[in-house]
Coordinates of C-alpha atoms and ligand atoms in Angstrom, one line a residue:
X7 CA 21.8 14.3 21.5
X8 CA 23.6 17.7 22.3
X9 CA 22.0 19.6 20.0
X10 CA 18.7 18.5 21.3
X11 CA 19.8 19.0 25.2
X12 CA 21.2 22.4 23.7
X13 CA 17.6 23.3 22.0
X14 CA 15.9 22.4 25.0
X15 CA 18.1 24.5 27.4
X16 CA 17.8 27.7 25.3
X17 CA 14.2 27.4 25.4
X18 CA 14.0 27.2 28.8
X19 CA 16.7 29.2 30.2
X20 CA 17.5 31.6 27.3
X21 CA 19.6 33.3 29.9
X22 CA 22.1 30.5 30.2
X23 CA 25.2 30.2 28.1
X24 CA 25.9 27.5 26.2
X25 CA 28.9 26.4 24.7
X26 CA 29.0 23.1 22.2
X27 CA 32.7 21.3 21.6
X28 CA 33.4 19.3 18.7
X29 CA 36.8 17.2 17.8
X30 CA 35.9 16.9 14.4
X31 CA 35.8 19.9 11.7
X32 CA 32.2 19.8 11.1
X33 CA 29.4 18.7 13.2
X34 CA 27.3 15.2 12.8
X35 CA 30.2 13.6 11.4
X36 CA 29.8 10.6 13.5
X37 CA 27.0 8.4 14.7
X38 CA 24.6 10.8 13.8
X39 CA 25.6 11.3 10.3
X40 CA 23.4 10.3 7.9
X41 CA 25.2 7.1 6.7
X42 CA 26.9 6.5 9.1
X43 CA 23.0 4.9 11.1
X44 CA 20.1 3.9 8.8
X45 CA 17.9 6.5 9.8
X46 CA 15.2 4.6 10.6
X47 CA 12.0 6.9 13.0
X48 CA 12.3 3.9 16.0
X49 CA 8.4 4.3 15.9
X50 CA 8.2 0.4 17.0
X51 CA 6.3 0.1 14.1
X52 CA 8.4 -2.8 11.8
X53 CA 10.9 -3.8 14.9
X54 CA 10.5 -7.6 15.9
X55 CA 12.3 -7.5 19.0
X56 CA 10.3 -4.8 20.7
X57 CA 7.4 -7.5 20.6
X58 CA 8.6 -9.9 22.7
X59 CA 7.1 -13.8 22.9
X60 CA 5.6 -14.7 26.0
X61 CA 6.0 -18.9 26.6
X62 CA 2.3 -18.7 26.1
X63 CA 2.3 -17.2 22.7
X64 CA 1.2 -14.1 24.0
X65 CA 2.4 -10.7 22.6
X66 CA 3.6 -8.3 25.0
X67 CA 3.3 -4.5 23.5
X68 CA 4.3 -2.6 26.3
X69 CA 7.9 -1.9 25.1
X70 CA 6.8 -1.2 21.6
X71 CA 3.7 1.1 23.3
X72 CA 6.8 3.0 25.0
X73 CA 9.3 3.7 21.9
X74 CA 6.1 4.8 20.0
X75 CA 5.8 7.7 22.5
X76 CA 9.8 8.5 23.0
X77 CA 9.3 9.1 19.1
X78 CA 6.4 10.9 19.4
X79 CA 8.2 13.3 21.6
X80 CA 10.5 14.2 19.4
X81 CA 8.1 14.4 16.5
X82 CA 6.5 17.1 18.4
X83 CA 9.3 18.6 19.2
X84 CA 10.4 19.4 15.6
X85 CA 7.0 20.4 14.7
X86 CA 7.4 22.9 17.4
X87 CA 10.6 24.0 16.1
X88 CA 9.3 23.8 12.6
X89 CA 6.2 26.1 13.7
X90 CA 8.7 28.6 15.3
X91 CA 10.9 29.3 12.3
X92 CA 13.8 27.3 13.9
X93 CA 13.7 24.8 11.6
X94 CA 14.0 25.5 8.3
X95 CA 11.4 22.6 7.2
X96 CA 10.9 19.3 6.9
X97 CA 13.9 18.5 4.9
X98 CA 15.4 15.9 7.1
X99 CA 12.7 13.4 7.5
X100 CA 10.6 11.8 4.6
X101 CA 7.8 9.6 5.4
X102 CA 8.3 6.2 4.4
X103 CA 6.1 3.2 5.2
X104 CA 7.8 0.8 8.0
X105 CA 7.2 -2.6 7.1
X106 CA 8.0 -6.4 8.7
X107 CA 8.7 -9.2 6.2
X108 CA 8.8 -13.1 7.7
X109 CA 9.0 -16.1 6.1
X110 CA 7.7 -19.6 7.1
X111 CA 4.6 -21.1 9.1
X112 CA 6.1 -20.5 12.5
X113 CA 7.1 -16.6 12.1
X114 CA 4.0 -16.1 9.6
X115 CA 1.7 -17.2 12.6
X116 CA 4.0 -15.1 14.9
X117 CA 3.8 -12.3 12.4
X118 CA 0.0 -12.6 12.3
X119 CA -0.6 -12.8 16.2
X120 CA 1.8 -9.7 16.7
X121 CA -0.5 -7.4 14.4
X122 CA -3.6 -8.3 15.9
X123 CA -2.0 -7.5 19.5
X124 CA -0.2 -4.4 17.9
X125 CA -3.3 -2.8 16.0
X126 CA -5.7 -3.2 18.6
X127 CA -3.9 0.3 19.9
X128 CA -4.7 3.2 18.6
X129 CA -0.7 4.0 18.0
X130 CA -0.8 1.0 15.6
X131 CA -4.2 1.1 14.4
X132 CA -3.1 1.9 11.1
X133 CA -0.8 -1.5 10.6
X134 CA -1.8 -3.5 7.8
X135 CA -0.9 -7.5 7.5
X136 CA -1.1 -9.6 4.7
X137 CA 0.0 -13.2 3.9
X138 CA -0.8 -13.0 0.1
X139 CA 2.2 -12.7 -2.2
X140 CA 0.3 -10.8 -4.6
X141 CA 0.1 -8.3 -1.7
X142 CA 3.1 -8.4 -0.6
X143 CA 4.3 -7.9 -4.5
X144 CA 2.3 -4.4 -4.5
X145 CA 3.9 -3.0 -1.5
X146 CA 7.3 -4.1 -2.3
X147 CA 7.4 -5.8 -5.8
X148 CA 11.2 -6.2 -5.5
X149 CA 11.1 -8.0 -2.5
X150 CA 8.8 -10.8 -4.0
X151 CA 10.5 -10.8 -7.4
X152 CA 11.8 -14.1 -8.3
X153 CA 11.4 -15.3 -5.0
X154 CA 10.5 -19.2 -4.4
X155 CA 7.4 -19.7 -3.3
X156 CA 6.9 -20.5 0.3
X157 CA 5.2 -18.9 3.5
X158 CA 5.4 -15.4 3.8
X159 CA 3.8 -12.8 5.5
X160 CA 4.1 -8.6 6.1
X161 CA 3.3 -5.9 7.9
X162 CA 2.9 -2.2 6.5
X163 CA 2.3 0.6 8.8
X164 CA 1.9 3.6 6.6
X165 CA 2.6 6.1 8.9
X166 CA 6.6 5.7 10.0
X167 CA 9.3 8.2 8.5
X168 CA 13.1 7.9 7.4
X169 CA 15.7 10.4 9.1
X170 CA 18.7 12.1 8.4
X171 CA 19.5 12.6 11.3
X172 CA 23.1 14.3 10.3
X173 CA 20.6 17.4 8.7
X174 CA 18.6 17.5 11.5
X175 CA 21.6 18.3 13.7
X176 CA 23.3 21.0 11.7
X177 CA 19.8 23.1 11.3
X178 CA 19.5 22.4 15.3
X179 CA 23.0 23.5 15.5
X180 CA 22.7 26.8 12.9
X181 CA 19.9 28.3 14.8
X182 CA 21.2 27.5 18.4
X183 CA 24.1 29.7 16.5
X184 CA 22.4 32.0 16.0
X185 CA 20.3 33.1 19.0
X186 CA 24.1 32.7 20.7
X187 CA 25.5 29.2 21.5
X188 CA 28.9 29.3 20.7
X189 CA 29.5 25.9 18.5
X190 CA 33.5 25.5 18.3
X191 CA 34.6 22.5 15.8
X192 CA 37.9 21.5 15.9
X193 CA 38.3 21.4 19.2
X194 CA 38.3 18.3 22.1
X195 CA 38.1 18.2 25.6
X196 CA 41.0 16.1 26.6
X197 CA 40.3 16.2 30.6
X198 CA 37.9 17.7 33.0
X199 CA 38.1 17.9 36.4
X200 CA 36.1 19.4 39.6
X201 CA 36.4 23.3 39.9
X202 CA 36.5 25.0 42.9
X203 CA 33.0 26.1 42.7
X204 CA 31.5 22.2 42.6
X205 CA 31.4 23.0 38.8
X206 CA 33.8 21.6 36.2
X207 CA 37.0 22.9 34.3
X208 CA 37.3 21.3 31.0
X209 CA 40.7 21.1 29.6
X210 CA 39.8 21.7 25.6
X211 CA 42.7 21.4 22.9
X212 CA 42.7 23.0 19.4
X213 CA 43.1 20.0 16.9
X214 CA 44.9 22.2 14.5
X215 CA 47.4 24.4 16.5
X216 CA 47.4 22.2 19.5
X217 CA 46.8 25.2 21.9
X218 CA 44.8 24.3 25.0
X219 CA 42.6 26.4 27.0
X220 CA 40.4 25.7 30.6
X221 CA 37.0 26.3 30.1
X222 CA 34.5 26.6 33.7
X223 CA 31.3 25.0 33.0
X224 CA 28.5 25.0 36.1
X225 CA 27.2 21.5 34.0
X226 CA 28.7 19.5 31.6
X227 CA 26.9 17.1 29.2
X228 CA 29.1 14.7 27.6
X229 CA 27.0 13.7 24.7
X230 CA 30.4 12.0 22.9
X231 CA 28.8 9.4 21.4
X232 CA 31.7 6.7 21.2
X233 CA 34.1 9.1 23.4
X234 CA 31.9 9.6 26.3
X235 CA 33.1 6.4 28.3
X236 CA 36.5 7.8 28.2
X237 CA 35.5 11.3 29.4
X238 CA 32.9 10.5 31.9
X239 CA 36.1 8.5 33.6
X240 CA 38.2 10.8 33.2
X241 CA 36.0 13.1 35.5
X242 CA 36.4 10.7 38.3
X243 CA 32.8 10.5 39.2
X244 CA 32.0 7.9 41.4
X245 CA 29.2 6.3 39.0
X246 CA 31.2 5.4 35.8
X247 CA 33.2 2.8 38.3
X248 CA 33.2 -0.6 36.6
X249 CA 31.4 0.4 33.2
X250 CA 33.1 -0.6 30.1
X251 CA 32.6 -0.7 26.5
X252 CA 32.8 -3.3 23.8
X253 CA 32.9 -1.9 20.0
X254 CA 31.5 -2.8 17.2
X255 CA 31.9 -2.0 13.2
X256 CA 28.8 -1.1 11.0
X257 CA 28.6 -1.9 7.1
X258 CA 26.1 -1.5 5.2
X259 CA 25.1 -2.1 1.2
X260 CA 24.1 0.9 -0.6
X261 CA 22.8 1.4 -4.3
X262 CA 21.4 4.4 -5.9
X263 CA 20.2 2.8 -8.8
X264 CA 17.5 4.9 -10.0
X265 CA 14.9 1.7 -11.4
X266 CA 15.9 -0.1 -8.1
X267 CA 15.0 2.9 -5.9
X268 CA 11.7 3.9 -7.4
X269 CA 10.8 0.0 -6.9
X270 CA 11.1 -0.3 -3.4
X271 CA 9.5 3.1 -1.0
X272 CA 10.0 1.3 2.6
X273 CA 11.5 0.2 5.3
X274 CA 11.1 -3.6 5.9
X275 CA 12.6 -5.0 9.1
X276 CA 13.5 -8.5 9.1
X277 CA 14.3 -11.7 12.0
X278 CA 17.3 -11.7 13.4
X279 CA 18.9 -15.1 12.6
X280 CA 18.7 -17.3 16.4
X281 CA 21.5 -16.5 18.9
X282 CA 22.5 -13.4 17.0
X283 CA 22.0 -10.4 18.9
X284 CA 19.3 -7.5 18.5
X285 CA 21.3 -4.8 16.4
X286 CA 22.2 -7.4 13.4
X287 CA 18.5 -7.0 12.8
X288 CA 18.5 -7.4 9.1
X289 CA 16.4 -4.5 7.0
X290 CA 16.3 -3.0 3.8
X291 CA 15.3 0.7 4.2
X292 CA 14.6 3.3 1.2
X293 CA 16.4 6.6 2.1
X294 CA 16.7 10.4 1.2
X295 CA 19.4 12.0 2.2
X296 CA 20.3 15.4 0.7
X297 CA 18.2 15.4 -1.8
X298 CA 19.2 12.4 -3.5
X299 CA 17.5 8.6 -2.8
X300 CA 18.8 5.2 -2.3
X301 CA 18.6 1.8 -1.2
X302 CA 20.1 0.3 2.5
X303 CA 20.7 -2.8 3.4
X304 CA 22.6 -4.7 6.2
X305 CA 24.1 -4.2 8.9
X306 CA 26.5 -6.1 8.8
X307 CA 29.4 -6.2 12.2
X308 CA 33.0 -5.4 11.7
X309 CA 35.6 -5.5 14.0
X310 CA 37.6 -2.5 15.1
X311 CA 39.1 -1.4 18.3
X312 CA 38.2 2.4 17.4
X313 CA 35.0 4.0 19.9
X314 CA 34.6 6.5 17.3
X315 CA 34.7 6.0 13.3
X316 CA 37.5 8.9 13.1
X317 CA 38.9 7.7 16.5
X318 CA 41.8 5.7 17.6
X319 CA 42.9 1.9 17.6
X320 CA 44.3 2.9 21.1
X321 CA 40.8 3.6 22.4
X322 CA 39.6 0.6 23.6
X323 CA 42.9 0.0 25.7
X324 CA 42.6 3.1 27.3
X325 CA 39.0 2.7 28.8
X326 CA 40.3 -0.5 30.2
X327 CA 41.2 0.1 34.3
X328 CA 41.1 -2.1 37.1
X329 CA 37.5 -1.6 38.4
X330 CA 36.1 -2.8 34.8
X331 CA 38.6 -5.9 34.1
X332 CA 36.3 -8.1 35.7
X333 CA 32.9 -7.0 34.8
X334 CA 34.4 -6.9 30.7
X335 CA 35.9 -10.2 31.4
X336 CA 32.5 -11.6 32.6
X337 CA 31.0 -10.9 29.9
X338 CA 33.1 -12.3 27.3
X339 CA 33.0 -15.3 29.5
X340 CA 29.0 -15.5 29.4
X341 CA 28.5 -13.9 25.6
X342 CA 30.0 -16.6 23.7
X343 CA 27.3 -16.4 21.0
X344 CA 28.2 -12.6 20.4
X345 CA 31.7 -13.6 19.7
X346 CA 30.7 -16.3 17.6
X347 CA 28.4 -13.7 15.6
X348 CA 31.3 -11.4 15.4
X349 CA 34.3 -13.6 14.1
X350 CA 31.4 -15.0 11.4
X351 CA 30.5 -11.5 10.3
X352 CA 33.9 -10.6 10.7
X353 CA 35.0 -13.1 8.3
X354 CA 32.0 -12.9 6.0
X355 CA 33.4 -11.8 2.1
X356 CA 31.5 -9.9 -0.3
X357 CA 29.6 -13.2 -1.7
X358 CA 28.3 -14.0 2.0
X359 CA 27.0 -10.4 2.2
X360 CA 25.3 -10.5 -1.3
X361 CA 24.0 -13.8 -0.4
X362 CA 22.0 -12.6 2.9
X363 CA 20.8 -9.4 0.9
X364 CA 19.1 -11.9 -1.8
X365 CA 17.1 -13.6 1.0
X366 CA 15.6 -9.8 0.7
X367 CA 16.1 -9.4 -2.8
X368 CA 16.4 -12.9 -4.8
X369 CA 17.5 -10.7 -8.3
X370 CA 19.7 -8.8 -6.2
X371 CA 22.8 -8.1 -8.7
X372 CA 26.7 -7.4 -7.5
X373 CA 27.2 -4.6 -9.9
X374 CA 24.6 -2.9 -8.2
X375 CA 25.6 -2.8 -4.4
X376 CA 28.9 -1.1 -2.9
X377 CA 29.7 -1.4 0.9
X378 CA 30.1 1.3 3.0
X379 CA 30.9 1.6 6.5
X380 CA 28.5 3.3 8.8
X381 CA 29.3 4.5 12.7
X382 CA 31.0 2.8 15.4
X383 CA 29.0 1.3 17.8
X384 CA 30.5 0.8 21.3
X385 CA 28.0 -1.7 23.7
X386 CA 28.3 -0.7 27.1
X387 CA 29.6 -3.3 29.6
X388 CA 27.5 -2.6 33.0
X389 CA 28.5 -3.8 36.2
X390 CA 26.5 -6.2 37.9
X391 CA 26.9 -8.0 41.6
X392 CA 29.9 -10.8 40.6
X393 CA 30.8 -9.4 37.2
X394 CA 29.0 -7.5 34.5
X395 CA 25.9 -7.4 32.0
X396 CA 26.4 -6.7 28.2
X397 CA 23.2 -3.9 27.5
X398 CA 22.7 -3.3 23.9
X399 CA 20.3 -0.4 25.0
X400 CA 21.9 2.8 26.4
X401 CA 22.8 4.4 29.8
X402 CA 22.3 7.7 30.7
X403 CA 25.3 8.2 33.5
X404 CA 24.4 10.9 36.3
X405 CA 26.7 12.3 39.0
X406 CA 24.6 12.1 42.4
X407 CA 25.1 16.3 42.6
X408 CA 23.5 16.0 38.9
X409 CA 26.4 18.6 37.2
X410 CA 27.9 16.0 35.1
X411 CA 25.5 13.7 33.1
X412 CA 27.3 11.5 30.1
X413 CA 25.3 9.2 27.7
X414 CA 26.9 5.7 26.8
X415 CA 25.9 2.8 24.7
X416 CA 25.7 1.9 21.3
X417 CA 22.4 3.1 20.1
X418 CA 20.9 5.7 22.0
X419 CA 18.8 5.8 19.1
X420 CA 18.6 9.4 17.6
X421 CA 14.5 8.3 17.6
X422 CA 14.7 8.8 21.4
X423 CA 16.7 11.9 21.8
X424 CA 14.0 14.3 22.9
X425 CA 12.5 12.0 25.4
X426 CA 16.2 11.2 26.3
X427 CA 17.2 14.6 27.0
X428 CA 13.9 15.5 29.0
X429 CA 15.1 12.4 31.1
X430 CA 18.2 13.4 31.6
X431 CA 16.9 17.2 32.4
X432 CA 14.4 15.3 35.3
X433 CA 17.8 13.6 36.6
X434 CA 20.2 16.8 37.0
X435 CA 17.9 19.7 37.8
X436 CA 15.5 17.9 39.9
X437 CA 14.2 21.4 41.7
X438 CA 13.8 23.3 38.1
X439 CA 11.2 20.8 36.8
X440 CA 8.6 21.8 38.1
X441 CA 9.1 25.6 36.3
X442 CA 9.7 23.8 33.1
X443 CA 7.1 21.5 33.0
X444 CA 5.1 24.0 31.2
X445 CA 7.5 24.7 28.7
X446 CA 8.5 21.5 28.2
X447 CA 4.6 20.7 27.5
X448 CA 4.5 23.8 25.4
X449 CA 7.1 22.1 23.1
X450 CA 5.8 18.2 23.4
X451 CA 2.2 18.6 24.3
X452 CA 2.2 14.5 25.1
X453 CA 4.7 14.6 27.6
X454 CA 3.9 12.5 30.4
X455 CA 4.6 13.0 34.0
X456 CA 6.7 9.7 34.0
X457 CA 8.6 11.7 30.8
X458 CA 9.3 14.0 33.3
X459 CA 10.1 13.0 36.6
X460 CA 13.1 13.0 38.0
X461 CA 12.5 9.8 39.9
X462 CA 11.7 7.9 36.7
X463 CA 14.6 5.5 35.4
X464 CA 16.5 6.9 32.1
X465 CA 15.5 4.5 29.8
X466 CA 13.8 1.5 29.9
X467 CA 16.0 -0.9 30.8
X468 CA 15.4 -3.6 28.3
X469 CA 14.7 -0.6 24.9
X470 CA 17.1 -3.0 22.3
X471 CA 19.1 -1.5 20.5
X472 CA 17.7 -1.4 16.8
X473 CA 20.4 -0.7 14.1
Ligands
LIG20 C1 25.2 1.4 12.3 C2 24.2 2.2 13.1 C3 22.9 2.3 12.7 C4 22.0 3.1 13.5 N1 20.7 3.2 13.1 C5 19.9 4.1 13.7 C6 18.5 4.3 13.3 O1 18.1 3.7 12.2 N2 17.7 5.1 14.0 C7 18.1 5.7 15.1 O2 17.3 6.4 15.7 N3 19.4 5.5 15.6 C8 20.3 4.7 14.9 N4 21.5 4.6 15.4 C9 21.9 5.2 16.6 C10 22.2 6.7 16.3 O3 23.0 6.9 15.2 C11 22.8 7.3 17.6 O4 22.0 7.0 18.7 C12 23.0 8.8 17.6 O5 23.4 9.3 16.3 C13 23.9 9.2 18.7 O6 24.0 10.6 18.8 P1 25.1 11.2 19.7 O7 24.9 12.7 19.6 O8 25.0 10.6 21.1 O9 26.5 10.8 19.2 P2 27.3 11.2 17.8 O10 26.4 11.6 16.7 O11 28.3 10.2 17.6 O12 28.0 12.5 18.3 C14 29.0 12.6 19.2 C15 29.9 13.7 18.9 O13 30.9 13.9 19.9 C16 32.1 14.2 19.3 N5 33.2 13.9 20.2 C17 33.6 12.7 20.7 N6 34.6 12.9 21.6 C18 34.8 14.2 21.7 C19 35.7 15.0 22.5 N7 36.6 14.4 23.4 N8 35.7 16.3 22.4 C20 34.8 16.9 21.5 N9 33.9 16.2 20.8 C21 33.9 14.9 20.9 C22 32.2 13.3 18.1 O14 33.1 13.8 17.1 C23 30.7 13.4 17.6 O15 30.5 14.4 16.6 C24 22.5 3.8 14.6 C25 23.8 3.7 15.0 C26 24.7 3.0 14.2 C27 26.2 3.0 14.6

């Protein structure tokens, strides 16, 4: 998310210094590490839950219509950046079908009626369905292998992509380098507070002499990840008040069995099981990352008090103060479900997990799979008249003088970052917009005026998190 606010603002205001801080010694060591998320494109192309039911049985499209664009967005942005020399290529994304996979006569039929409502745009008109094992068996023979037979049904679109998003950051980062962003590693801002001049003086600290310095910054993004809740309090700004933050482990199961691998070249999205929530969306997702290829599957929650995956146990105590009590209390109260989800998965062994991976892959074999664990997620607790609302989307958190904007939630999704960041541009430099429209366009030629108006909410409010 920084890096793409970063290459946006040096295209258009080259003048403006920019200066990127990072705790950790290298960059893209958390959330946006390659295994750390699954590094799916969010393209809405395999995603169940941004197809919601109607009680009629009708589909509605427009949220998947809307996350097909945010990607879009940053497609075009790389392919900008690609064309310009400031990429070095097209290293960190691979095409890779996205595919659904259902079983049973209710979800088939479900499956079924989604397509036709899906293809009948022409972002989706290349979405293939089948209900035909033998079908199903060609696109992903491991999938169907020794399964029982039964109702099943897919969907392939051919045109979605996997990420790493972790290499995509550090060739952002190296050529922000070097046309003169300073990128300091090793280094965390502890504090900020107001500066004299309505601007902001961060207090940074050196992880590895412990030597502070105050740095003046006219606008701060706190693109944290897991540590922006912390920070954007810590600035005192008025709208943080009552927002909290609830965090939650990733694991997933990784092989790199070459025979496996070659078998299965997709991404297929499952059903979440009923009452769990939308990022325990089950999917097993081919991936390259550095060179090398391998097999995903899970997630599967863990519990841990940490906001970041190289962070503290002490972090979710200290966002805890006395306007958010209540609303994090409320929700704990009305989310009894989530908990539910989280003490199973919690308590889930290795036999569990194997056993939900063969519903995937019925010849799955132990010997093959090890478990790793992926970023931290922390769900933002948003205060609501009499208490607060669990969002498993994100929030994009703007001081009303717009020189302090701070991203929470637990997937932002790395999909969205360029139509994020334009959003977040709209919010805090309202009277530039106008002069950067062009620009902007220049860079994402299907940049909407809604993309870009400063009026427009952040995000849609209901974009689920997808894991
Ligand atoms: C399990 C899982 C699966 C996911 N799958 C997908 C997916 O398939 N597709 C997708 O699009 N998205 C996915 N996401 C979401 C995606 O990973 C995030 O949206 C994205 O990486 C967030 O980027 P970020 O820059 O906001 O945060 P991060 O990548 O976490 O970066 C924040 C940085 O801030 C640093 N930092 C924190 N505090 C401080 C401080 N005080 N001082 C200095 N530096 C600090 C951190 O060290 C870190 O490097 C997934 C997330 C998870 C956890």
């Amino acid at each position: 998310m920084s890096a793409t606010l970063a290459t946006l603002l040096s295209e258009l205001e080259p003048t403006w210094s920019i200066e990127v801080i990072e705790r950790l010694d290298a960059v893209a060591r958390e959330s946006s590490d390659a295994w750390n998320n699954a590094g799916t494109g969010h393209a809405a192309l395999c995603e169940l839950n941004y197809t919601p039911e109607g009680p009629d049985g009708s589909i509605d499209i427009a949220k998947a219509v809307r996350i097909n664009e945010q990607f879009s967005l940053s497609t075009e942005l790389w392919d900008h950046l690609i064309a310009q020399g400031r990429l070095p290529g097209d290293d960190f994304r691979t095409p890779v079908p996205h595919m659904t996979f259902v079983q049973g006569e209710r979800d088939v039929d479900y499956l079924r009626r989604r397509h036709a409502a899906l293809s009948a745009h022409p972002r989706f008109a290349a979405m293939e369905f089948s209900d035909d094992p033998a079908t199903i068996a060609e696109w992903v023979p491991l999938i169907m292998a020794g399964r029982e037979p039964g109702p099943v049904a897919a969907t392939r679109a051919p045109d979605g992509f996997d990420v790493d998003f972790g290499a995509l950051t550090r060739h952002l980062l190296d050529d922000l380098g070097d046309r003169g962003t300073t990128i300091r590693t090793g280094q965390e801002v502890r504090d900020l507070r107001r500066g004299p001049d309505g601007g902001w003086q961060l207090l940074i600290q050196d992880r590895s002499s412990g030597r502070s310095r105050v740095l003046n910054a006219r606008f701060v993004f706190v693109g944290a990840g897991g540590g922006a809740l912390r920070l954007l309090q810590r600035s005192g700004i008025r709208e943080i008040r009552g927002y909290g933050g609830f965090p939650i482990a990733g694991q997933f199961l990784r092989t790199r069995n070459p025979s496996l691998v070659a078998e299965h070249r997709a991404k297929v999205y499952g059903k979440a099981a009923v009452g769990s929530p939308p990022m325990s969306v089950p999917h097993l997702d081919a991936r390259a990352v550095g060179g090398g290829q391998a097999l995903l599957f899970g997630p599967y929650a863990g519990w841990s008090m940490k906001f970041l995956k190289h962070g503290s146990w002490g972090d979710l105590l200290r966002t805890i103060r006395p306007d958010n009590v209540w609303p994090m209390v409320s929700v704990g109260l009305k989310n009894v479900g989530l908990l539910r989800y989280l003490i199973t998965e919690v308590l889930a062994g290795r036999a569990q997990r194997m056993a939900s991976l063969r519903e995937y892959l019925p010849d799955a074999a132990d010997a093959d799979w090890e478990l790793i664990t992926a970023g931290q997620r922390v769900q933002v607790i948003k205060p609501v008249r009499g208490g607060g609302v669990l969002e498993f989307g994100t929030e994009l958190v703007t001081a009303a003088d717009g020189s302090i904007a701070g991203l929470l939630g637990a997937s932002p999704g790395a999909s969205t970052a360029a139509s994020a960041m334009v959003d977040l541009l709209g919010r805090c430099f309202p009277a530039r917009m106008a002069g950067w429209q062009p620009r902007l366009r220049a860079m994402m030629p299907s940049l909407t005026d809604e993309d870009a108006d400063a009026d427009a909410p952040s995000e849609d409010p209901d974009l689920v998190d997808q894991p």
